[in-house]
mmCIF file of C-alpha atoms in Angstrom:
data_model
loop_
_atom_site.group_PDB
_atom_site.id
_atom_site.type_symbol
_atom_site.label_atom_id
_atom_site.label_comp_id
_atom_site.label_asym_id
_atom_site.label_seq_id
_atom_site.Cartn_x
_atom_site.Cartn_y
_atom_site.Cartn_z
ATOM 1 C CA MET S 1 34.357 -47.006 129.925
ATOM 2 C CA LYS S 2 35.921 -43.651 130.509
ATOM 3 C CA ASP S 3 36.511 -43.039 126.809
ATOM 4 C CA ASP S 4 32.632 -43.742 126.243
ATOM 5 C CA GLU S 5 31.743 -41.246 128.762
ATOM 6 C CA ASP S 6 34.069 -38.665 127.156
ATOM 7 C CA ARG S 7 32.139 -39.163 124.064
ATOM 8 C CA PHE S 8 28.889 -37.511 125.823
ATOM 9 C CA GLN S 9 30.541 -34.689 127.153
ATOM 10 C CA GLU S 10 30.816 -31.426 125.582
ATOM 11 C CA GLU S 11 34.240 -29.848 125.022
ATOM 12 C CA PRO S 12 34.587 -26.932 127.367
ATOM 13 C CA PRO S 13 34.796 -23.608 125.551
ATOM 14 C CA LYS S 14 37.928 -21.963 125.269
ATOM 15 C CA ASN S 15 38.472 -19.037 127.398
ATOM 16 C CA ASP S 16 38.867 -16.540 124.020
ATOM 17 C CA PHE S 17 35.123 -17.469 123.483
ATOM 18 C CA LEU S 18 33.693 -16.380 127.016
ATOM 19 C CA ASP S 19 32.176 -13.080 127.004
ATOM 20 C CA ASN S 20 31.400 -11.506 130.576
ATOM 21 C CA SER S 21 28.804 -9.277 128.877
ATOM 22 C CA VAL S 22 26.312 -12.007 128.661
ATOM 23 C CA ASN S 23 25.996 -12.232 132.620
ATOM 24 C CA SER S 24 26.004 -8.690 132.746
ATOM 25 C CA GLY S 25 22.490 -8.079 131.670
ATOM 26 C CA ASN S 26 22.468 -9.061 127.985
ATOM 27 C CA LYS S 27 19.327 -11.296 126.820
ATOM 28 C CA ILE S 28 20.469 -14.596 125.161
ATOM 29 C CA LYS S 29 19.144 -14.751 121.784
ATOM 30 C CA TYR S 30 17.587 -18.223 120.351
ATOM 31 C CA LYS S 31 17.226 -20.214 117.424
ATOM 32 C CA PHE S 32 15.989 -23.826 117.079
ATOM 33 C CA CYS S 33 16.906 -27.653 117.430
ATOM 34 C CA PRO S 34 16.310 -29.539 113.988
ATOM 35 C CA ASN S 35 15.422 -32.674 116.078
ATOM 36 C CA CYS S 36 13.164 -31.862 118.802
ATOM 37 C CA GLY S 37 12.156 -28.075 117.825
ATOM 38 C CA LYS S 38 13.248 -26.400 121.025
ATOM 39 C CA LYS S 39 14.672 -23.254 121.607
ATOM 40 C CA LEU S 40 18.741 -23.170 121.525
ATOM 41 C CA PRO S 41 20.832 -20.570 123.119
ATOM 42 C CA GLU S 42 23.063 -18.917 120.182
ATOM 43 C CA ILE S 43 26.261 -19.596 121.770
ATOM 44 C CA THR S 44 29.905 -20.478 120.072
ATOM 45 C CA ASN S 45 30.848 -24.211 120.210
ATOM 46 C CA LEU S 46 27.544 -25.542 120.880
ATOM 47 C CA LYS S 47 27.945 -29.277 120.113
ATOM 48 C CA TYR S 48 24.675 -30.612 121.564
ATOM 49 C CA CYS S 49 20.988 -29.679 122.102
ATOM 50 C CA THR S 50 20.512 -28.734 125.441
ATOM 51 C CA ASN S 51 17.127 -30.353 125.475
ATOM 52 C CA CYS S 52 17.554 -33.867 123.098
ATOM 53 C CA GLY S 53 21.074 -34.178 123.120
ATOM 54 C CA VAL S 54 21.274 -34.440 119.178
ATOM 55 C CA ASP S 55 24.717 -33.847 117.807
ATOM 56 C CA LEU S 56 24.382 -30.453 116.124
ATOM 57 C CA ASN S 57 27.787 -30.422 114.342
ATOM 58 C CA TYR S 58 26.735 -33.802 112.825
ATOM 59 C CA VAL S 59 23.492 -31.921 111.491
ATOM 60 C CA LYS S 60 25.682 -29.516 109.979
ATOM 61 C CA GLU S 61 28.012 -31.435 108.545
ATOM 62 C CA HIS S 62 25.864 -33.982 106.945
ATOM 63 C CA GLY S 63 22.653 -32.121 106.340
ATOM 64 C CA PHE S 64 20.365 -34.841 108.177
ATOM 65 C CA LEU S 65 19.857 -36.002 111.857
ATOM 66 C CA PRO S 66 21.953 -38.655 112.863
ATOM 67 C CA PRO S 67 20.349 -42.188 113.480
ATOM 68 C CA THR S 68 18.800 -42.582 116.558
ATOM 69 C CA GLN S 69 20.215 -45.854 117.239
ATOM 70 C CA ASN S 70 24.009 -44.702 117.503
ATOM 71 C CA GLN S 71 24.278 -43.153 120.806
ATOM 72 C CA TYR S 72 27.388 -41.776 119.757
ATOM 73 C CA TYR S 73 25.892 -38.739 118.253
ATOM 74 C CA TYR S 74 23.602 -37.946 121.344
ATOM 75 C CA SER S 75 24.718 -36.605 124.929
ATOM 76 C CA GLN S 76 22.862 -35.490 127.726
ATOM 77 C CA PRO S 77 21.154 -31.915 127.822
ATOM 78 C CA GLN S 78 23.638 -29.396 129.631
ATOM 79 C CA ASP S 79 23.443 -25.947 130.603
ATOM 80 C CA TYR S 80 25.027 -23.179 128.244
ATOM 81 C CA SER S 81 23.184 -20.287 129.674
ATOM 82 C CA GLN S 82 27.059 -19.072 130.631
ATOM 83 C CA TYR S 83 28.165 -19.062 127.112
ATOM 84 C CA PRO S 84 28.692 -16.192 124.651
ATOM 85 C CA VAL S 85 25.982 -15.206 122.315
ATOM 86 C CA THR S 86 26.463 -16.129 118.634
ATOM 87 C CA ASN S 87 24.678 -16.470 115.448
ATOM 88 C CA TYR S 88 23.017 -20.219 115.071
ATOM 89 C CA PRO S 89 22.181 -21.664 111.616
ATOM 90 C CA TYR S 90 18.925 -23.396 112.673
ATOM 91 C CA LYS S 91 15.476 -22.051 112.444
ATOM 92 C CA GLN S 92 12.228 -23.201 113.272
ATOM 93 C CA LYS S 93 10.092 -24.363 110.677
ATOM 94 C CA LYS S 94 6.949 -22.755 109.371
ATOM 95 C CA ALA S 95 3.828 -24.435 110.260
ATOM 96 C CA SER S 96 1.601 -25.783 107.335
ATOM 97 C CA ILE S 97 -2.136 -26.061 107.262
ATOM 98 C CA SER S 98 -3.279 -29.615 107.202
ATOM 99 C CA GLU S 99 -6.470 -30.791 105.446
ATOM 100 C CA GLU S 100 -8.320 -31.100 108.975
ATOM 101 C CA GLU S 101 -7.564 -27.431 109.721
ATOM 102 C CA LEU S 102 -8.594 -25.945 106.208
ATOM 103 C CA PRO S 103 -12.139 -25.386 107.282
ATOM 104 C CA TYR S 104 -10.948 -23.371 110.184
ATOM 105 C CA THR S 105 -8.484 -20.905 108.600
ATOM 106 C CA GLY S 106 -9.746 -17.813 110.489
ATOM 107 C CA ASP S 107 -6.855 -17.424 113.040
ATOM 108 C CA LYS S 108 -4.540 -18.862 110.685
ATOM 109 C CA GLU S 109 -1.660 -16.406 109.541
ATOM 110 C CA LEU S 110 -1.433 -16.467 105.795
ATOM 111 C CA TRP S 111 0.236 -14.185 103.016
ATOM 112 C CA GLY S 112 1.055 -10.697 103.738
ATOM 113 C CA THR S 113 -0.101 -7.406 102.686
ATOM 114 C CA ILE S 114 2.467 -7.181 99.720
ATOM 115 C CA GLN S 115 1.697 -10.477 98.323
ATOM 116 C CA SER S 116 -2.078 -9.686 98.897
ATOM 117 C CA ILE S 117 -2.048 -6.644 96.868
ATOM 118 C CA GLY S 118 0.671 -7.427 94.678
ATOM 119 C CA PHE S 119 -0.121 -10.534 93.055
ATOM 120 C CA PRO S 120 -3.579 -9.599 91.766
ATOM 121 C CA ILE S 121 -2.097 -6.437 90.309
ATOM 122 C CA LEU S 122 0.529 -8.146 88.570
ATOM 123 C CA ALA S 123 -1.987 -10.815 87.197
ATOM 124 C CA PHE S 124 -3.902 -8.061 85.642
ATOM 125 C CA ILE S 125 -1.019 -6.920 84.320
ATOM 126 C CA ILE S 126 -0.062 -9.835 82.650
ATOM 127 C CA MET S 127 -3.330 -10.441 81.462
ATOM 128 C CA ASN S 128 -3.727 -6.997 79.649
ATOM 129 C CA GLY S 129 -0.436 -7.437 78.607
ATOM 130 C CA LEU S 130 -1.235 -10.397 76.889
ATOM 131 C CA ILE S 131 -4.445 -9.202 75.146
ATOM 132 C CA LEU S 132 -2.612 -5.978 73.795
ATOM 133 C CA ALA S 133 0.233 -8.181 72.602
ATOM 134 C CA VAL S 134 -2.411 -10.060 70.258
ATOM 135 C CA ILE S 135 -3.882 -6.713 69.088
ATOM 136 C CA PHE S 136 -0.257 -5.807 68.679
ATOM 137 C CA ALA S 137 0.639 -9.068 66.678
ATOM 138 C CA MET S 138 -2.733 -8.429 64.602
ATOM 139 C CA ALA S 139 -1.847 -5.142 63.873
ATOM 140 C CA LEU S 140 1.821 -5.944 62.382
ATOM 141 C CA ILE S 141 -0.352 -8.451 59.848
ATOM 142 C CA ILE S 142 -3.684 -6.275 59.333
ATOM 143 C CA TYR S 143 -2.709 -2.774 57.746
ATOM 144 C CA ASP S 144 -6.380 -1.743 57.718
ATOM 145 C CA VAL S 145 -7.190 0.276 60.994
ATOM 146 C CA ASP S 146 -10.909 -0.009 60.448
ATOM 147 C CA LEU S 147 -10.381 -3.771 59.897
ATOM 148 C CA LEU S 148 -8.721 -4.122 63.069
ATOM 149 C CA LEU S 149 -11.055 -2.345 64.779
ATOM 150 C CA ASN S 150 -13.953 -4.501 64.004
ATOM 151 C CA ILE S 151 -11.898 -7.508 64.875
ATOM 152 C CA ILE S 152 -11.140 -6.108 68.380
ATOM 153 C CA SER S 153 -14.982 -5.040 68.695
ATOM 154 C CA ASN S 154 -16.046 -8.635 67.475
ATOM 155 C CA PRO S 155 -17.871 -10.197 70.190
ATOM 156 C CA PHE S 156 -15.974 -13.595 69.538
ATOM 157 C CA PHE S 157 -12.735 -11.763 70.428
ATOM 158 C CA ILE S 158 -14.390 -10.107 73.712
ATOM 159 C CA VAL S 159 -14.934 -13.684 74.525
ATOM 160 C CA PHE S 160 -11.417 -14.845 73.904
ATOM 161 C CA ALA S 161 -10.302 -11.776 76.118
ATOM 162 C CA THR S 162 -12.386 -13.340 78.428
ATOM 163 C CA LEU S 163 -10.907 -16.568 78.626
ATOM 164 C CA VAL S 164 -7.652 -14.803 79.175
ATOM 165 C CA GLU S 165 -8.860 -14.171 82.867
ATOM 166 C CA LEU S 166 -8.284 -17.539 83.587
ATOM 167 C CA MET S 167 -4.799 -16.904 84.291
ATOM 168 C CA LEU S 168 -5.944 -14.269 87.090
ATOM 169 C CA ILE S 169 -6.123 -17.522 89.153
ATOM 170 C CA VAL S 170 -2.780 -18.749 88.489
ATOM 171 C CA PHE S 171 -0.925 -16.605 91.045
ATOM 172 C CA PRO S 172 -3.384 -17.465 94.128
ATOM 173 C CA ILE S 173 -3.597 -20.877 93.181
ATOM 174 C CA TRP S 174 0.231 -21.197 93.166
ATOM 175 C CA TYR S 175 1.112 -19.436 96.100
ATOM 176 C CA ALA S 176 -1.629 -20.889 98.527
ATOM 177 C CA GLY S 177 0.207 -24.453 98.042
ATOM 178 C CA LYS S 178 2.818 -22.938 100.216
ATOM 179 C CA PHE S 179 0.774 -22.915 103.289
ATOM 180 C CA LEU S 180 -0.474 -26.251 103.129
ATOM 181 C CA ASN S 181 0.808 -29.536 104.135
ATOM 182 C CA LYS S 182 -0.905 -31.389 101.028
ATOM 183 C CA PRO S 183 -0.729 -28.764 98.226
ATOM 184 C CA THR S 184 -3.058 -30.501 96.071
ATOM 185 C CA PHE S 185 -5.275 -28.436 93.772
ATOM 186 C CA GLU S 186 -8.270 -29.045 95.651
ATOM 187 C CA ASN S 187 -6.679 -28.232 99.015
ATOM 188 C CA ARG S 188 -5.602 -24.789 97.305
ATOM 189 C CA LEU S 189 -9.097 -24.126 96.383
ATOM 190 C CA LYS S 190 -10.292 -24.878 99.563
ATOM 191 C CA LEU S 191 -7.854 -22.567 101.330
ATOM 192 C CA LEU S 192 -9.111 -19.560 98.971
ATOM 193 C CA GLY S 193 -12.788 -20.304 99.908
ATOM 194 C CA PHE S 194 -13.933 -21.902 96.684
ATOM 195 C CA THR S 195 -15.185 -25.530 98.226
ATOM 196 C CA THR S 196 -18.509 -27.046 98.615
ATOM 197 C CA LYS S 197 -16.604 -29.503 101.226
ATOM 198 C CA GLY S 198 -18.657 -29.853 104.183
ATOM 199 C CA PHE S 199 -21.757 -28.611 102.724
ATOM 200 C CA GLU S 200 -25.006 -30.771 102.206
ATOM 201 C CA ASP S 201 -27.195 -30.444 99.117
ATOM 202 C CA LYS S 202 -29.331 -28.248 100.762
ATOM 203 C CA GLU S 203 -26.990 -25.838 101.883
ATOM 204 C CA ILE S 204 -25.509 -25.369 98.363
ATOM 205 C CA VAL S 205 -28.757 -24.802 97.194
ATOM 206 C CA LYS S 206 -28.950 -22.007 99.991
ATOM 207 C CA GLU S 207 -25.703 -20.551 98.870
ATOM 208 C CA VAL S 208 -26.513 -20.278 95.308
ATOM 209 C CA LEU S 209 -30.055 -18.690 96.083
ATOM 210 C CA ILE S 210 -28.344 -15.956 98.235
ATOM 211 C CA GLY S 211 -26.240 -15.533 95.570
ATOM 212 C CA LEU S 212 -28.722 -15.040 92.926
ATOM 213 C CA GLY S 213 -30.528 -12.860 95.547
ATOM 214 C CA PHE S 214 -27.467 -10.646 95.990
ATOM 215 C CA ALA S 215 -27.057 -10.370 92.467
ATOM 216 C CA VAL S 216 -30.565 -8.555 91.803
ATOM 217 C CA VAL S 217 -29.851 -6.350 95.090
ATOM 218 C CA GLY S 218 -26.638 -5.436 93.264
ATOM 219 C CA LEU S 219 -28.315 -3.961 90.295
ATOM 220 C CA PHE S 220 -30.352 -1.792 92.541
ATOM 221 C CA ILE S 221 -27.260 -0.782 94.410
ATOM 222 C CA VAL S 222 -25.379 -0.013 91.744
ATOM 223 C CA ALA S 223 -28.494 2.027 90.115
ATOM 224 C CA ALA S 224 -28.512 4.175 93.380
ATOM 225 C CA SER S 225 -24.792 4.832 93.408
ATOM 226 C CA SER S 226 -24.754 5.700 89.633
ATOM 227 C CA ILE S 227 -27.907 8.245 90.189
ATOM 228 C CA ALA S 228 -26.180 9.859 93.452
ATOM 229 C CA ILE S 229 -22.809 10.269 91.848
ATOM 230 C CA GLN S 230 -24.476 11.520 88.731
ATOM 231 C CA PHE S 231 -26.271 14.314 90.752
ATOM 232 C CA PHE S 232 -23.031 15.032 92.960
ATOM 233 C CA ILE S 233 -21.035 15.618 89.719
ATOM 234 C CA GLU S 234 -23.950 17.943 88.462
ATOM 235 C CA PHE S 235 -24.341 19.808 91.219
ATOM 236 C CA VAL S 236 -20.472 20.200 92.340
ATOM 237 C CA PHE S 237 -19.235 20.470 88.715
ATOM 238 C CA ASN S 238 -22.028 21.590 86.825
ATOM 239 C CA VAL S 239 -21.340 18.666 84.389
ATOM 240 C CA ARG S 240 -24.464 16.715 82.996
ATOM 241 C CA ILE S 241 -23.998 13.021 82.353
ATOM 242 C CA ILE S 242 -26.018 11.997 79.228
ATOM 243 C CA ASN S 243 -26.932 8.287 78.817
ATOM 244 C CA GLU S 244 -28.804 8.406 75.337
ATOM 245 C CA ALA S 245 -26.034 7.054 73.551
ATOM 246 C CA PRO S 246 -24.099 3.758 74.354
ATOM 247 C CA THR S 247 -21.422 4.855 76.980
ATOM 248 C CA SER S 248 -18.689 2.045 76.735
ATOM 249 C CA ASP S 249 -17.307 -0.331 73.980
ATOM 250 C CA ALA S 250 -19.295 -3.017 75.539
ATOM 251 C CA ASP S 251 -22.564 -1.320 74.994
ATOM 252 C CA VAL S 252 -21.678 -0.914 71.312
ATOM 253 C CA LEU S 253 -20.728 -4.378 71.075
ATOM 254 C CA ILE S 254 -23.850 -5.839 72.490
ATOM 255 C CA THR S 255 -25.965 -3.679 70.167
ATOM 256 C CA GLY S 256 -25.013 -5.746 67.366
ATOM 257 C CA ALA S 257 -24.653 -9.189 69.152
ATOM 258 C CA ASP S 258 -26.822 -11.925 68.250
ATOM 259 C CA ILE S 259 -28.611 -13.831 70.860
ATOM 260 C CA LEU S 260 -26.164 -17.028 70.687
ATOM 261 C CA VAL S 261 -23.267 -14.295 71.238
ATOM 262 C CA LEU S 262 -25.397 -13.158 74.101
ATOM 263 C CA ILE S 263 -25.616 -16.244 75.958
ATOM 264 C CA LEU S 264 -22.039 -17.207 75.169
ATOM 265 C CA MET S 265 -21.045 -14.077 76.788
ATOM 266 C CA MET S 266 -23.452 -14.434 79.847
ATOM 267 C CA LEU S 267 -21.781 -17.862 80.205
ATOM 268 C CA MET S 268 -18.526 -16.704 80.220
ATOM 269 C CA MET S 269 -19.404 -14.229 82.962
ATOM 270 C CA ILE S 270 -20.846 -16.926 84.998
ATOM 271 C CA LEU S 271 -18.361 -19.957 84.396
ATOM 272 C CA VAL S 272 -14.846 -17.621 83.978
ATOM 273 C CA VAL S 273 -15.386 -14.054 85.182
ATOM 274 C CA GLY S 274 -17.143 -14.527 88.424
ATOM 275 C CA PRO S 275 -15.122 -17.480 89.550
ATOM 276 C CA CYS S 276 -11.675 -15.975 88.505
ATOM 277 C CA GLU S 277 -12.010 -12.579 90.099
ATOM 278 C CA GLU S 278 -13.676 -13.553 93.254
ATOM 279 C CA ILE S 279 -10.882 -16.150 93.809
ATOM 280 C CA LEU S 280 -8.423 -13.474 93.087
ATOM 281 C CA PHE S 281 -9.981 -10.378 94.956
ATOM 282 C CA ARG S 282 -11.971 -11.973 97.909
ATOM 283 C CA GLY S 283 -10.407 -15.397 98.017
ATOM 284 C CA PHE S 284 -6.908 -14.161 97.949
ATOM 285 C CA MET S 285 -6.535 -10.210 98.593
ATOM 286 C CA MET S 286 -9.436 -9.788 100.943
ATOM 287 C CA ARG S 287 -8.591 -13.117 102.966
ATOM 288 C CA GLY S 288 -4.835 -11.954 103.274
ATOM 289 C CA LEU S 289 -5.553 -8.204 103.945
ATOM 290 C CA THR S 290 -8.103 -9.201 106.792
ATOM 291 C CA ARG S 291 -5.537 -11.042 108.525
ATOM 292 C CA THR S 292 -2.637 -8.057 108.190
ATOM 293 C CA MET S 293 -5.066 -5.079 108.584
ATOM 294 C CA GLY S 294 -8.133 -6.183 110.097
ATOM 295 C CA ASP S 295 -11.742 -6.881 108.806
ATOM 296 C CA ASN S 296 -12.830 -3.196 107.658
ATOM 297 C CA TRP S 297 -9.839 -2.169 106.398
ATOM 298 C CA GLY S 298 -9.136 -5.384 104.090
ATOM 299 C CA LEU S 299 -12.822 -5.076 102.921
ATOM 300 C CA ILE S 300 -12.525 -1.625 101.996
ATOM 301 C CA ILE S 301 -9.038 -1.519 100.501
ATOM 302 C CA THR S 302 -9.738 -4.733 98.220
ATOM 303 C CA ALA S 303 -12.959 -2.911 97.103
ATOM 304 C CA ILE S 304 -10.904 0.282 96.059
ATOM 305 C CA ILE S 305 -8.420 -1.774 94.340
ATOM 306 C CA PHE S 306 -11.062 -3.772 92.515
ATOM 307 C CA ALA S 307 -12.924 -0.571 91.307
ATOM 308 C CA VAL S 308 -9.351 1.035 90.233
ATOM 309 C CA ILE S 309 -8.520 -2.165 88.369
ATOM 310 C CA HIS S 310 -11.699 -2.240 86.314
ATOM 311 C CA LEU S 311 -11.096 1.238 85.261
ATOM 312 C CA VAL S 312 -7.572 0.880 84.215
ATOM 313 C CA GLY S 313 -9.126 1.376 80.337
ATOM 314 C CA LEU S 314 -9.762 5.099 81.026
ATOM 315 C CA PHE S 315 -5.964 5.573 81.587
ATOM 316 C CA ILE S 316 -5.372 4.522 78.119
ATOM 317 C CA TYR S 317 -8.356 6.408 75.861
ATOM 318 C CA ILE S 318 -8.859 9.685 78.046
ATOM 319 C CA PHE S 319 -6.399 12.311 77.563
ATOM 320 C CA GLN S 320 -8.207 15.304 78.731
ATOM 321 C CA PRO S 321 -7.536 15.641 82.589
ATOM 322 C CA PHE S 322 -11.180 16.812 83.310
ATOM 323 C CA VAL S 323 -12.873 14.545 81.261
ATOM 324 C CA PHE S 324 -10.936 11.946 82.795
ATOM 325 C CA PHE S 325 -11.465 12.790 86.515
ATOM 326 C CA ILE S 326 -15.140 13.465 85.778
ATOM 327 C CA LEU S 327 -15.662 10.008 83.885
ATOM 328 C CA PHE S 328 -13.536 8.097 86.525
ATOM 329 C CA LEU S 329 -15.910 9.568 89.386
ATOM 330 C CA TYR S 330 -18.763 8.341 87.491
ATOM 331 C CA LEU S 331 -17.771 4.863 86.842
ATOM 332 C CA PHE S 332 -15.844 4.684 90.106
ATOM 333 C CA ALA S 333 -18.786 4.852 92.322
ATOM 334 C CA PRO S 334 -20.957 1.831 91.136
ATOM 335 C CA TYR S 335 -17.608 -0.487 90.971
ATOM 336 C CA LEU S 336 -16.863 0.539 94.396
ATOM 337 C CA ALA S 337 -20.411 -0.069 95.693
ATOM 338 C CA ILE S 338 -20.758 -3.471 94.201
ATOM 339 C CA SER S 339 -17.297 -4.497 95.460
ATOM 340 C CA LEU S 340 -18.228 -3.346 98.879
ATOM 341 C CA MET S 341 -21.543 -5.534 98.643
ATOM 342 C CA LEU S 342 -19.444 -8.426 97.390
ATOM 343 C CA GLY S 343 -16.735 -7.999 100.445
ATOM 344 C CA TYR S 344 -19.823 -7.861 102.911
ATOM 345 C CA LEU S 345 -21.335 -11.037 101.507
ATOM 346 C CA TYR S 346 -17.927 -12.816 101.434
ATOM 347 C CA ARG S 347 -17.194 -11.964 105.273
ATOM 348 C CA TRP S 348 -21.146 -12.595 106.063
ATOM 349 C CA ARG S 349 -20.513 -16.269 104.139
ATOM 350 C CA ASN S 350 -17.613 -16.864 106.667
ATOM 351 C CA GLU S 351 -15.046 -16.591 103.728
ATOM 352 C CA ASN S 352 -16.953 -18.990 101.415
ATOM 353 C CA LEU S 353 -17.089 -17.889 97.750
ATOM 354 C CA ILE S 354 -20.171 -19.947 96.514
ATOM 355 C CA ALA S 355 -22.389 -17.293 96.930
ATOM 356 C CA VAL S 356 -19.891 -14.377 96.090
ATOM 357 C CA ILE S 357 -18.891 -16.399 92.997
ATOM 358 C CA VAL S 358 -22.742 -16.574 91.863
ATOM 359 C CA THR S 359 -23.662 -13.042 92.541
ATOM 360 C CA HIS S 360 -20.647 -11.564 90.607
ATOM 361 C CA GLY S 361 -21.422 -13.888 87.545
ATOM 362 C CA VAL S 362 -24.977 -13.600 87.507
ATOM 363 C CA TYR S 363 -24.823 -9.698 88.061
ATOM 364 C CA ASN S 364 -22.551 -9.292 85.314
ATOM 365 C CA SER S 365 -24.938 -11.624 83.096
ATOM 366 C CA LEU S 366 -27.832 -9.525 83.814
ATOM 367 C CA THR S 367 -26.106 -6.126 83.056
ATOM 368 C CA ILE S 368 -25.162 -7.603 79.782
ATOM 369 C CA LEU S 369 -28.820 -8.690 79.199
ATOM 370 C CA ILE S 370 -30.213 -5.331 80.431
ATOM 371 C CA ALA S 371 -27.894 -3.474 78.279
ATOM 372 C CA PHE S 372 -28.490 -5.850 75.121
ATOM 373 C CA PHE S 373 -32.597 -4.894 75.455
ATOM 374 C CA PHE S 374 -32.385 -1.665 76.028
ATOM 375 C CA THR S 375 -29.723 -1.102 73.015
ATOM 376 C CA ALA S 376 -31.796 -3.582 70.795
ATOM 377 C CA PHE S 377 -35.060 -2.277 71.463
#
């Protein structure tokens, strides 16, 4: 009987491990028990959990908890507050989000600022790198520069480049799974706000109609911001922006496009560009930044990054500093305006992406349609 009692007792620590400084005002540091999750004092020779009595040496040696029916590996909780502080290997497990909690993640801690900004930028770099790699491969095969330019400006190549945007959602969907108890594809999209779960048919129709309405509003906002920045540039820099000729490669492309290609491009905007970019920017970037930097800063920084990324082509094609500055200023304002509108819509719809995706896709389609008719007629 005495031997059995000795099994449950902690061996007293040797005098070499005692540290009088613990009792002289230093705070005891804590880790967490792998069995009950309670705090453990970081002390030398701590054999049993002070709360549940599990044998910590057994866990450390075998890598798993001892069987509950074998009481040899359990002891009565004891007070170790007088023992010296040391590092202990056990850490508290990070809580994951269950399926029931997915609709209520407003107060949940998600990915940090670095991930929120870094993954979208990395995704755009990889996407554009892939497109440039395809162009470079064609250049090695086709030595005729004019033919290569014709291929690149072909509407079907633009459709291909649009489909490449599907890779934009790879990073956010992959990383969202780290915060879920059940990281299914559906749950990952739910965490990013792309879901109709819990919506009745009337509510889905309402979200779509809101998206359509904001797409039209977006046209007026962008037009107003373009006019305002144009007046600003003319007043401050005495530079006049002329819009008589097509102002971008997209306009030149649309001029020669037929109706079938036009419809195909509009569908790509609605089915690919809208969902992918909104999952990336609003569903991942803004959702993360609002939790680390606050609602307003999260919205503003997301809008700025969204606008700058869409103007990356200027850094490649424009070499004159003043021309680059004027064009950047002229194009940045409309992109910033539409991105701010999308951010406010996302916030208003309680971080659900249905209306935002509809707005983005339909707005892009309307701009293509308007550009087509203006250049064709």
